[in-house]
Coordinates of C-alpha atoms in Angstrom, one line a residue:
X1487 CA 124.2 59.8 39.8
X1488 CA 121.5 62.6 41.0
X1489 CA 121.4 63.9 37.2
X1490 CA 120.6 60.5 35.8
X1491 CA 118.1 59.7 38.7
X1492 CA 116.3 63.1 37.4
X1493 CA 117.0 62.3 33.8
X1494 CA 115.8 59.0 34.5
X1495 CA 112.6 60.7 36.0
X1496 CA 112.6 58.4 39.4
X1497 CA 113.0 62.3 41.2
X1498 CA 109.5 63.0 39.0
X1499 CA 108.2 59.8 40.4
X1500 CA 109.0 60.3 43.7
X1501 CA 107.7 64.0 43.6
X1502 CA 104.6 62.1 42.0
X1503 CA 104.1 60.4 45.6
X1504 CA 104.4 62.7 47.3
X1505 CA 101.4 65.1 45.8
X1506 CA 99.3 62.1 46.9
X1507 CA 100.6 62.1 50.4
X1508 CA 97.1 63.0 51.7
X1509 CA 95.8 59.4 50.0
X1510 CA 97.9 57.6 51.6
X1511 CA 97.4 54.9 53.5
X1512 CA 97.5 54.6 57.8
X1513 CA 101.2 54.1 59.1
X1514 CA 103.2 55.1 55.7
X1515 CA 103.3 58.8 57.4
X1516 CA 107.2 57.7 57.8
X1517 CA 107.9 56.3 54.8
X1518 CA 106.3 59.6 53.0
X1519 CA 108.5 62.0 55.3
X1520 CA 111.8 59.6 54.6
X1521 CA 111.1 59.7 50.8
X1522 CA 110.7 63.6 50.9
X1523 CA 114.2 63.8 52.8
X1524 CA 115.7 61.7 50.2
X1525 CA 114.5 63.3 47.5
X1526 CA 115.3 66.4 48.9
X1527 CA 118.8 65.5 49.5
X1528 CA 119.1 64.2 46.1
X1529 CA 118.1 67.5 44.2
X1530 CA 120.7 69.3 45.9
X1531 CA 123.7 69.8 43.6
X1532 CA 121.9 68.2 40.0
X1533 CA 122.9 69.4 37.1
X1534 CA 119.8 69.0 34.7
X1535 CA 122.2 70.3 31.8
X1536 CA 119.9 71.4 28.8
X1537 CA 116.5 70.8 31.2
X1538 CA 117.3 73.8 33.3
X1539 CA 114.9 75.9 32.9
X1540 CA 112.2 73.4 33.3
X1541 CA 114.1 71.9 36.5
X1542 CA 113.8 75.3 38.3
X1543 CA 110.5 76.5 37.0
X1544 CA 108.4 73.1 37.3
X1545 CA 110.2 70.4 38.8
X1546 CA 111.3 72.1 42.5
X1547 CA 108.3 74.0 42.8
X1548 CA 106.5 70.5 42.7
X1549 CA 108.5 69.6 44.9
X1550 CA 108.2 72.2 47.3
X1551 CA 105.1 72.1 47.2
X1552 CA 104.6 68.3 48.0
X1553 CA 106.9 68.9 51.0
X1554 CA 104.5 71.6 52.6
X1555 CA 101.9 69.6 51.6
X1556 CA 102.6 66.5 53.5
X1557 CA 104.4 69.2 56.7
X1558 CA 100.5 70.5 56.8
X1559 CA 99.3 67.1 56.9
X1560 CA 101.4 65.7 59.7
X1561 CA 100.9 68.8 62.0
X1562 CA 97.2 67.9 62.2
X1563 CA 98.4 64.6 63.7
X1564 CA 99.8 64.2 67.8
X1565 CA 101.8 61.6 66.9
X1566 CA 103.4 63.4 63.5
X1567 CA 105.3 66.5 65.3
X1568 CA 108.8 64.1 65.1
X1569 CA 108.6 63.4 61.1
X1570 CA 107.5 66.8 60.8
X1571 CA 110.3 68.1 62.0
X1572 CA 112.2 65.4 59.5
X1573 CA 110.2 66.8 56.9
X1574 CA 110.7 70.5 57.3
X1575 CA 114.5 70.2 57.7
X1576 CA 114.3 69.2 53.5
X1577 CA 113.2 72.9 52.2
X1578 CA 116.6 74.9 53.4
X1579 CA 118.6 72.5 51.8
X1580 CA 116.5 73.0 48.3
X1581 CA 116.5 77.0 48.9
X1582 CA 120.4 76.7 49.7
X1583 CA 121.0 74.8 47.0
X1584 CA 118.7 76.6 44.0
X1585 CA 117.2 79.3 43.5
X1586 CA 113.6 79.2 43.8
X1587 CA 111.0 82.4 43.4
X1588 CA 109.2 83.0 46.9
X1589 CA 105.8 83.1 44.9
X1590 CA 106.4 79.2 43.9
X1591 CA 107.7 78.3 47.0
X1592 CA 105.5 79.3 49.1
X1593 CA 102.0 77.8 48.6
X1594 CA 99.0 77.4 50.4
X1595 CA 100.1 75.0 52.7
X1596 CA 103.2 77.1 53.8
X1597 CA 100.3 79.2 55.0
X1598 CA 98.1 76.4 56.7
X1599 CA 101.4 75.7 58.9
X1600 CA 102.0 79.7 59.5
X1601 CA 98.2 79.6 60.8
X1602 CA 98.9 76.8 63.6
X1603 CA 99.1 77.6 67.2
X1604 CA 101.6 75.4 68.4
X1605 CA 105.1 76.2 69.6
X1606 CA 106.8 73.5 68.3
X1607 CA 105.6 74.2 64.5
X1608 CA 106.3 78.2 64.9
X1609 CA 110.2 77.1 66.2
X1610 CA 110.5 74.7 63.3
X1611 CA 109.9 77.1 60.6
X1612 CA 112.1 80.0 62.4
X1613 CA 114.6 77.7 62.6
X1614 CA 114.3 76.6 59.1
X1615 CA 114.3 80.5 57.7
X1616 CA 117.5 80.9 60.1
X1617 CA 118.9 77.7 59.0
X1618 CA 118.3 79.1 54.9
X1619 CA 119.4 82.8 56.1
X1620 CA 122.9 81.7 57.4
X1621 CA 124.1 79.4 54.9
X1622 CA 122.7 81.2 52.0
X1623 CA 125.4 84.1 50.9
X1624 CA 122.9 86.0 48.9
X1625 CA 121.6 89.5 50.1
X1626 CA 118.2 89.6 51.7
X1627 CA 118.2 93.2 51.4
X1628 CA 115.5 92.7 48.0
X1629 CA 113.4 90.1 50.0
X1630 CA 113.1 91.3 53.4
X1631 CA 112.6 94.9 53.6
X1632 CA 110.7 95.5 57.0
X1633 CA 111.1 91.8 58.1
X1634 CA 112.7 92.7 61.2
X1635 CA 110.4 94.9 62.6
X1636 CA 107.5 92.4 61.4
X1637 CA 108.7 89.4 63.7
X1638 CA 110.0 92.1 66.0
X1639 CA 106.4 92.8 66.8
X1640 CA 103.9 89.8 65.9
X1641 CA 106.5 86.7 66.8
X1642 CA 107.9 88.0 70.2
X1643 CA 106.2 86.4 73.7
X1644 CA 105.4 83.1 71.6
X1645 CA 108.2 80.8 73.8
X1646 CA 111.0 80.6 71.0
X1647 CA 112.3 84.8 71.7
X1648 CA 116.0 83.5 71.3
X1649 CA 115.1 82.5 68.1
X1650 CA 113.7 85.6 66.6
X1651 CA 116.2 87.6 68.1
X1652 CA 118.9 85.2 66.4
X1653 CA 116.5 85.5 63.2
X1654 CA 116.3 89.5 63.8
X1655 CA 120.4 90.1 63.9
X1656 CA 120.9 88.3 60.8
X1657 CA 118.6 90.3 58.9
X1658 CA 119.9 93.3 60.3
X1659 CA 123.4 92.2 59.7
X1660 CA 123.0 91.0 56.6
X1661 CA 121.4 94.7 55.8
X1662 CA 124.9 96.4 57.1
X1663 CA 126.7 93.5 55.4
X1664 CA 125.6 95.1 51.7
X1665 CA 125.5 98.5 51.8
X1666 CA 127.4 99.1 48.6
X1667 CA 124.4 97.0 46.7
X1668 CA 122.3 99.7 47.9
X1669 CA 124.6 102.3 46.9
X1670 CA 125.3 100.6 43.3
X1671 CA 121.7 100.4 42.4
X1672 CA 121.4 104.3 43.6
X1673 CA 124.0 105.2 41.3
X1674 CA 122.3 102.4 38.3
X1675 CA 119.1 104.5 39.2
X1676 CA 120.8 107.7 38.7
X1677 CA 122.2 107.1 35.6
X1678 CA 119.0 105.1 33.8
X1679 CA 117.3 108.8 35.4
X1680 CA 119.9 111.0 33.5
X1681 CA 120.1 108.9 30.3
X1682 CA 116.3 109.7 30.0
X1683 CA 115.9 113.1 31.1
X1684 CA 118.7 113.5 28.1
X1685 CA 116.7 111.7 25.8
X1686 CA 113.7 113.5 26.5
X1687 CA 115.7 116.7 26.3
X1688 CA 117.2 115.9 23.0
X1689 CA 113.4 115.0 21.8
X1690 CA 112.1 118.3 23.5
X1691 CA 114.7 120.4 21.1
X1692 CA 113.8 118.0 18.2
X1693 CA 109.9 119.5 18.3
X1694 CA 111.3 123.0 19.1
X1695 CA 112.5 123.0 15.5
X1696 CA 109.1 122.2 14.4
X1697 CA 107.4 124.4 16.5
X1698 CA 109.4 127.1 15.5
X1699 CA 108.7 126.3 12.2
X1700 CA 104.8 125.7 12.8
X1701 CA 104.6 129.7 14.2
X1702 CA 106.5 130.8 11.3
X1703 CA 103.8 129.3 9.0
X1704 CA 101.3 130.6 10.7
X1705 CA 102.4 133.8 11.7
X1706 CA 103.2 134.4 7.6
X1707 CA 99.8 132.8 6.8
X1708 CA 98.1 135.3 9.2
X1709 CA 100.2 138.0 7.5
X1710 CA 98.9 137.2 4.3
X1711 CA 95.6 137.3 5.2
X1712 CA 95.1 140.6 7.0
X1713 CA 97.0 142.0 3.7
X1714 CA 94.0 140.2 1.4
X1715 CA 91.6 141.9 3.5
X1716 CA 92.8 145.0 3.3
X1717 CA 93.4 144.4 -0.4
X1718 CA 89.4 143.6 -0.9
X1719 CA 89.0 146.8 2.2
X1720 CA 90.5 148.8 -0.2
X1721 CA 89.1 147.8 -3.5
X1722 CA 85.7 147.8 -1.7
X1723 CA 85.8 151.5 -1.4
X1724 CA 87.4 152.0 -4.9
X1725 CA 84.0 150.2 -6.4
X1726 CA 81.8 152.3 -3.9
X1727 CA 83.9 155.7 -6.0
X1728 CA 83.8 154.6 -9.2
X1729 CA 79.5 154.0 -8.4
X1730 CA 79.3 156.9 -7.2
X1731 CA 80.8 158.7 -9.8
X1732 CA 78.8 156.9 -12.4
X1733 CA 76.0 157.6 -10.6
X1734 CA 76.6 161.2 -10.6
X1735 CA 77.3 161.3 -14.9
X1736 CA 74.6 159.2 -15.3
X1737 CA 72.5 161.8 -13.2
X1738 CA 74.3 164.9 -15.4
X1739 CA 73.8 163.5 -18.4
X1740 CA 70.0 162.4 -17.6
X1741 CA 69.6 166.5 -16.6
X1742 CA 71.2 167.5 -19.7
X1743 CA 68.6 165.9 -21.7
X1744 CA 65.9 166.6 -19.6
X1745 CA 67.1 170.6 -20.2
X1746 CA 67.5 169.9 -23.8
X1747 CA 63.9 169.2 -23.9
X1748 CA 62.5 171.9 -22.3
X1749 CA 61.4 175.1 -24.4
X1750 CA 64.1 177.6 -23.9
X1751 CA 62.2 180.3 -21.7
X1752 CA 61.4 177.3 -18.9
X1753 CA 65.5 176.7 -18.4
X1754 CA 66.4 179.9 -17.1
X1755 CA 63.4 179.1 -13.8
X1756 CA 64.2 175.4 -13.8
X1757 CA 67.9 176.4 -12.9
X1758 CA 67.0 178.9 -10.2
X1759 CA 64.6 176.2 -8.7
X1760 CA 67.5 173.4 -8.4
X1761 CA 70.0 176.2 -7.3
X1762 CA 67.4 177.6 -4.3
X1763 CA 66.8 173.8 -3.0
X1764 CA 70.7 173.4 -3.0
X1765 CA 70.8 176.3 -1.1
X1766 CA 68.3 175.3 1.2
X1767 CA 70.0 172.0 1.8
X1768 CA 73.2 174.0 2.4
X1769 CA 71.7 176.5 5.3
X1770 CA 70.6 173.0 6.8
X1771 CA 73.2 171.4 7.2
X1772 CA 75.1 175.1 8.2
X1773 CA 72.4 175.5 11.0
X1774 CA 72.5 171.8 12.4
X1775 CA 76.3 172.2 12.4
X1776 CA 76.3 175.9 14.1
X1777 CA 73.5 174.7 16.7
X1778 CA 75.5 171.4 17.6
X1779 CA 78.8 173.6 18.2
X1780 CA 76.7 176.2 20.3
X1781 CA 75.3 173.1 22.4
X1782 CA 78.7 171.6 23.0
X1783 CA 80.4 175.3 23.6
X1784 CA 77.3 175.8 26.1
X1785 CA 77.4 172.3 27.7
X1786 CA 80.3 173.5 30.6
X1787 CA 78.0 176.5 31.5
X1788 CA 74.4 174.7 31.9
X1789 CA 76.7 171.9 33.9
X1790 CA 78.0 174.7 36.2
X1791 CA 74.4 176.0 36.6
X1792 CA 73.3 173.1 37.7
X1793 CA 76.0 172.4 39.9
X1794 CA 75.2 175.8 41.6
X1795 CA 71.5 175.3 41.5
X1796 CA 72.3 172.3 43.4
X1797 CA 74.1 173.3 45.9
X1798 CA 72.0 176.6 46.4
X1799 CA 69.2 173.6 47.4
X1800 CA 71.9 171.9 49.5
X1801 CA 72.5 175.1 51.6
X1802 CA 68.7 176.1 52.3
X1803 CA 68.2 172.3 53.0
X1804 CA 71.2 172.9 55.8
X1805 CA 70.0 176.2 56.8
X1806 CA 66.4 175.0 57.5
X1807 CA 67.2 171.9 59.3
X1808 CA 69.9 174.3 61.4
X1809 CA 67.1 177.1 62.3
X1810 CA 64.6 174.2 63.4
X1811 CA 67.6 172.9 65.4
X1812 CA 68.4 175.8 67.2
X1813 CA 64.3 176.3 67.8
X1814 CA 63.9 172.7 69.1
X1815 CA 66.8 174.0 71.5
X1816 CA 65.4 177.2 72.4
X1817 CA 62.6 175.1 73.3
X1818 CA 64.1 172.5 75.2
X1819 CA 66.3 175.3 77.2
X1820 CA 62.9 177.1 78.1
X1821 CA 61.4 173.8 79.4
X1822 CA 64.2 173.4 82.0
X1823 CA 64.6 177.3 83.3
X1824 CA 61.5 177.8 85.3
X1825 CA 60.4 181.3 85.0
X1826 CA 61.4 183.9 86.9
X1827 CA 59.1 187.3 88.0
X1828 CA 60.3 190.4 88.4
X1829 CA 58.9 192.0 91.6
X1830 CA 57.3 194.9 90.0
X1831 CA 55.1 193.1 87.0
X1832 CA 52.4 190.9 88.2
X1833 CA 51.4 187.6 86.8
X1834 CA 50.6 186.5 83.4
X1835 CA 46.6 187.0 83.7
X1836 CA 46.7 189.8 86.6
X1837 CA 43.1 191.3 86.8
X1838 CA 42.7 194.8 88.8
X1839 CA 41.2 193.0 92.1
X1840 CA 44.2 190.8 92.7
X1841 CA 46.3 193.9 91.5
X1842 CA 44.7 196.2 94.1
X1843 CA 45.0 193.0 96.6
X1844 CA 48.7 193.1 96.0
X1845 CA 49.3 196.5 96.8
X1846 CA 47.6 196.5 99.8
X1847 CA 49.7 193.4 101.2
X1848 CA 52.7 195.3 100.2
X1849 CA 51.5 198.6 101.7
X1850 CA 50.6 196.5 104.9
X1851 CA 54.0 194.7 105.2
X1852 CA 56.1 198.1 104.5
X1853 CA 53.9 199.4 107.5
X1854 CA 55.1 196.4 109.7
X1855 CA 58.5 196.4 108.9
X1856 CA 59.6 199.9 108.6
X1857 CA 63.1 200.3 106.7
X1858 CA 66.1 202.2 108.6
X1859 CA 66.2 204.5 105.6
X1860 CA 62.7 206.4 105.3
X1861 CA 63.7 209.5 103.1
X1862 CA 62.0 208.9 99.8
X1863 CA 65.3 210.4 98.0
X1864 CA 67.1 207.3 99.5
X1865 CA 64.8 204.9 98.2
X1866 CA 64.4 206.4 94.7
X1867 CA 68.2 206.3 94.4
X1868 CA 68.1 202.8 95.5
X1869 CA 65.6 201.8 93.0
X1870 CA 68.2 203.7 90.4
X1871 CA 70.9 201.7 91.7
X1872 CA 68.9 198.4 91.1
X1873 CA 67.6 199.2 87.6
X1874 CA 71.1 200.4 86.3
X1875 CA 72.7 197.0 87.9
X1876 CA 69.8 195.2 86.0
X1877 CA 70.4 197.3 82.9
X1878 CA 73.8 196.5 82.7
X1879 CA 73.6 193.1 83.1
X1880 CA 70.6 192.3 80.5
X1881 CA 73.2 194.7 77.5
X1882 CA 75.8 192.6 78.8
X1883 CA 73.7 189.5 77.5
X1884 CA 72.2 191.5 74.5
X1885 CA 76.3 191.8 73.5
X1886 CA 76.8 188.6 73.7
X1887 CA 73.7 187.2 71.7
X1888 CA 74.7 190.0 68.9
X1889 CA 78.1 188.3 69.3
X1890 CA 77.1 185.0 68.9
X1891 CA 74.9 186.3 65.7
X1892 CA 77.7 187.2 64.1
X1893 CA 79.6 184.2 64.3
X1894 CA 77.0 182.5 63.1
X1895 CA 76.6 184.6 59.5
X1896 CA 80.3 184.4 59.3
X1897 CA 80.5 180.9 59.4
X1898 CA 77.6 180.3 56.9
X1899 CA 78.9 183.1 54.9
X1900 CA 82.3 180.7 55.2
X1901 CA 80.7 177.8 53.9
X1902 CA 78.3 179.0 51.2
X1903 CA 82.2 180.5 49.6
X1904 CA 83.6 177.2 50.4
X1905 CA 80.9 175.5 48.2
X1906 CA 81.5 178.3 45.5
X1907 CA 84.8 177.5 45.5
X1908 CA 84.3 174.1 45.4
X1909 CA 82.2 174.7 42.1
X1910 CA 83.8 177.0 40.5
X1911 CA 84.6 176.6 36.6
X1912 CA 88.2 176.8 35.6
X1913 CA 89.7 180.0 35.0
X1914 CA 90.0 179.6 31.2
X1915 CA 86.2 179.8 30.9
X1916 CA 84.9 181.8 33.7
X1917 CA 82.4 185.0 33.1
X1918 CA 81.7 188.1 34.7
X1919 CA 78.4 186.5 36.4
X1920 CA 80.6 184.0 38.3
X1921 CA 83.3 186.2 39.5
X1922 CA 80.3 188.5 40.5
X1923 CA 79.0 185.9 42.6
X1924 CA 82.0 185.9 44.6
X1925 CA 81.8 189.2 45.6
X1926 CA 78.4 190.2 46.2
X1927 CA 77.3 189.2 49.5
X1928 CA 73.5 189.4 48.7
X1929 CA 72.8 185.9 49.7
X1930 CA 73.6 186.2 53.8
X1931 CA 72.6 189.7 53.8
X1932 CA 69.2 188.7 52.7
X1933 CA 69.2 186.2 54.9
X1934 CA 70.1 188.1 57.9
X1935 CA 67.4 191.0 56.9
X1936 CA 64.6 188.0 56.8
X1937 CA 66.1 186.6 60.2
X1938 CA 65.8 190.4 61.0
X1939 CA 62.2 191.6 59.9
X1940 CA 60.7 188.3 61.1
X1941 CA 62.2 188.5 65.3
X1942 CA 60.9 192.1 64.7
X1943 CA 57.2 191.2 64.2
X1944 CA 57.3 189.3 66.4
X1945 CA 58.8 191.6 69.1
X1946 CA 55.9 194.3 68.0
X1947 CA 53.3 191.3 69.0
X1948 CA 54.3 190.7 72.5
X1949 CA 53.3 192.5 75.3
X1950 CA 55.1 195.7 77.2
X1951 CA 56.7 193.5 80.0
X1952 CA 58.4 190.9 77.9
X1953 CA 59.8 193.8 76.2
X1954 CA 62.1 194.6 79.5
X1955 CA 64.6 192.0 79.0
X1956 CA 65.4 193.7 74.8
X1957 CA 67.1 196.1 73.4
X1958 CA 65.4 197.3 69.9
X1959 CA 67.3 199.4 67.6
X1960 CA 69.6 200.8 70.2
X1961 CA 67.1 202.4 72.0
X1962 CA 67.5 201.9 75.7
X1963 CA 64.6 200.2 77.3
X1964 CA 65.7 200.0 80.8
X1965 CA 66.7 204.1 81.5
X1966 CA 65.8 205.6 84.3
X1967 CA 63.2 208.0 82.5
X1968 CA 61.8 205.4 80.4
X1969 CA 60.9 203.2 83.4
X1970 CA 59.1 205.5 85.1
X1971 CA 57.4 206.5 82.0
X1972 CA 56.0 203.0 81.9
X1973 CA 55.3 202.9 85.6
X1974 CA 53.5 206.3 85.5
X1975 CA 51.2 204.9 82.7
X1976 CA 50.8 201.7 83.6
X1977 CA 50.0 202.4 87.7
X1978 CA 46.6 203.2 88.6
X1979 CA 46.3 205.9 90.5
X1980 CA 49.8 206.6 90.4
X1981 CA 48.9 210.0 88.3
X1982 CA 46.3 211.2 91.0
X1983 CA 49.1 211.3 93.8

């Protein structure tokens, strides 16, 4: 009966009325809702025999959609909240029934009712998704990945929690109902992923064969050419030969008519001429040869010159800055002893009245406080005493600055060998001169006589009493003898008594 009311097309009719639900007139809200239940009811179990494909793809999403259509219309109503809930209790029975896609089913209206804010129209469509969910025995797995956590969050604390939760297990159980779908299509998956890796293996050592192939070509190609251009290198310089030769019989033969011409006494000078500019040519090239060898064999010896010139600079550059070093020093150390007068040479600028005042304050205070020992032997051994303790003590520091000299010319004497060493040419080329300049030690020794001749001028220029605290050529400046030489000569009056 329901497949000739479809044939018939009173199901199309019907579906018809109820697209113009919103037209309707006042107080036919109930009929509209009864006639969606009964049309409902009556496309559950049809069998539209060769009008199947149109029956699922045109015909119940029409009819879906006039449903939902005429739910959104009776939710804006108060008094429509009863035949709404007539009306939505016809879609699980169509999604029980048929298969329908999601996309068709759900229209805009679905969404209009999803948008309302009253309880009793979110309960209604949970309990018609629960009401599909349990008596539908397909797998939701494909169509409601992350549904549980969705109304988990967003449709808890809305008054209908028992729902969801009821909603929410059967998901989940449904999920642990099927596992071995999941694990088929993971085993489908793996086996469309090997049949095309093999195929695209396969096809990879199809092209190998061809690529092979392709290098071969050109590899032989590229063979063949560099043999062509060697072939036309080759006869290149064959042509340039045979030129050359031609050249050169075409230049004999030219001079052998050219001699033929000339009168035979003129041959004999013309030969010579051509022979003496061949020579000259020769010696030319000989002497360009011979000076280029003589350059090169010379080239090592000029580059160890310089290298020795340089680092003769080097050291005088060192030296210099060392000597104004140790003056700046000498200096500074000067600056901070304050000087010191010996109790026998007067001041630096001592005229004869302040010399004679001197000696009479001395004279005076060795007349107030009269020593214990008044012999004058006592006091002219004591004086000996004194100047032999001085003596000894200023070669003691004489020793030690002649000590220190020394170390000093060593050490340079070290480093200027270091830096000949440093220098030197290999052994398979060295001369006489070089190993010559290892051995003579000219270069310090001519240093040390400058260092020398230049503190002895400069000792001759100072005066008698800055003289004291030296020693010059061994002599001994601070004997008994020569003291009082230079007292006797230098005391006024001192000859008189």
């Amino acid at each position: 009966v329901k497949s000739r009311l479809y044939l018939s097309g009173v199901l199309s009719h019907c579906v018809l009325l109820l697209s113009r639900a919103p037209r309707m007139p006042r107080g036919n809200w109930g009929a509209a809702a009864t006639l969606a239940q009964l049309t409902s009811s009556c496309c559950v179990g049809v069998d539209p025999g060769r009008h199947s494909q149109a029956f699922h793809r045109l015909f119940l999403p029409s009819l879906m959609d006039g449903i939902l259509s005429l739910a959104s219309q009776l939710i804006r109503r108060a008094e429509g909240l009863s035949l709404f809930r007539k009306v939505m209790d016809s879609p699980p029975s169509l999604l029980i029934g048929h298969f329908i896609d999601g996309e068709r089913s759900l229209s805009v209206h679905y969404e209009q009712i999803q948008m309302s804010e009253d309880v009793t129209v979110s309960l209604v469509c949970v309990q018609m998704w629960l009401q599909s969910c349990t008596a539908s025995q397909r797998s939701l797995t494909s169509v409601s990945a992350g549904l549980d956590s969705l109304l988990d969050k967003d449709w808890r604390g809305r008054g209908f929690d028992p729902e969801v939760d009821q909603l929410i297990a059967l998901i989940q159980s449904d999920t642990r109902r099927f596992p071995q779908v999941s694990l088929s299509r993971v085993r489908a998956a793996c086996l469309i992923q090997a049949a095309w890796k093999s195929y695209q293996t396969r096809r990879r050592v199809k092209s190998l064969n061809r690529a092979v192939s392709t290098l071969q070509r050109r590899y032989r190609s590229r063979q063949q050419q560099q043999k062509e251009e060697q072939r036309w290198e080759e006869e290149l310089k064959y042509q340039v030969c045979v030129r050359r030769q031609q050249a050169r019989r075409k230049f004999h033969q030219k001079q052998r008519q050219l001699l033929q011409l000339l009168p035979p006494d003129q041959v004999q000078p013309y030969l010579q001429d051509c022979e003496r500019r061949a020579a000259v040519v020769i010696q030319s090239f000989w002497r360009g040869f011979r000076e280029r060898q003589r350059y090169n064999n010379n080239n090592n010896t000029l580059r160890h010159t310089h290298a020795r010139q340089q680092a003769a600079r080097t050291l005088q550059r060192a030296v210099h800055t060392l000597v104004f070093l140790l003056q700046q020093r000498s200096i500074r150390r000067a600056a901070m002893v304050p000087p010191t007068t010996s109790f026998w040479i007067g001041q630096n600028g001592l005229t004869d009245s302040r010399r004679a005042e001197l000696k009479r304050q001395v004279e005076e205070h060795v007349s107030q406080h009269p020593s214990s020992r008044v012999s004058r032997q006592e006091c002219e051994r004591l004086h000996e005493e004194v100047q032999l303790l001085l003596l000894s003590e200023l070669q003691r520091g004489g020793r030690q600055r002649r000590e220190e000299q020394r170390v000093e010319a060593l050490l340079a004497h070290t480093h200027t060998q270091l830096e000949l060493l440093r220098d030197a040419p290999p052994l398979s080329v060295v001369t006489t001169t070089d190993a010559d300049s290892f051995l003579s030690p000219s270069g310090p020794v001519a240093v040390r006589a400058r260092d020398s001749h230049h503190a002895a001028l400069q000792a001759s220029r100072l005066p008698w009493w800055r003289t004291l605290k030296e020693t010059a050529g061994g002599v001994d400046m601070f004997s008994p003898a020569h003291l009082q030489e230079r007292e006797v000569t230098t005391t006024p009056g001192r000859k008189e008594s």
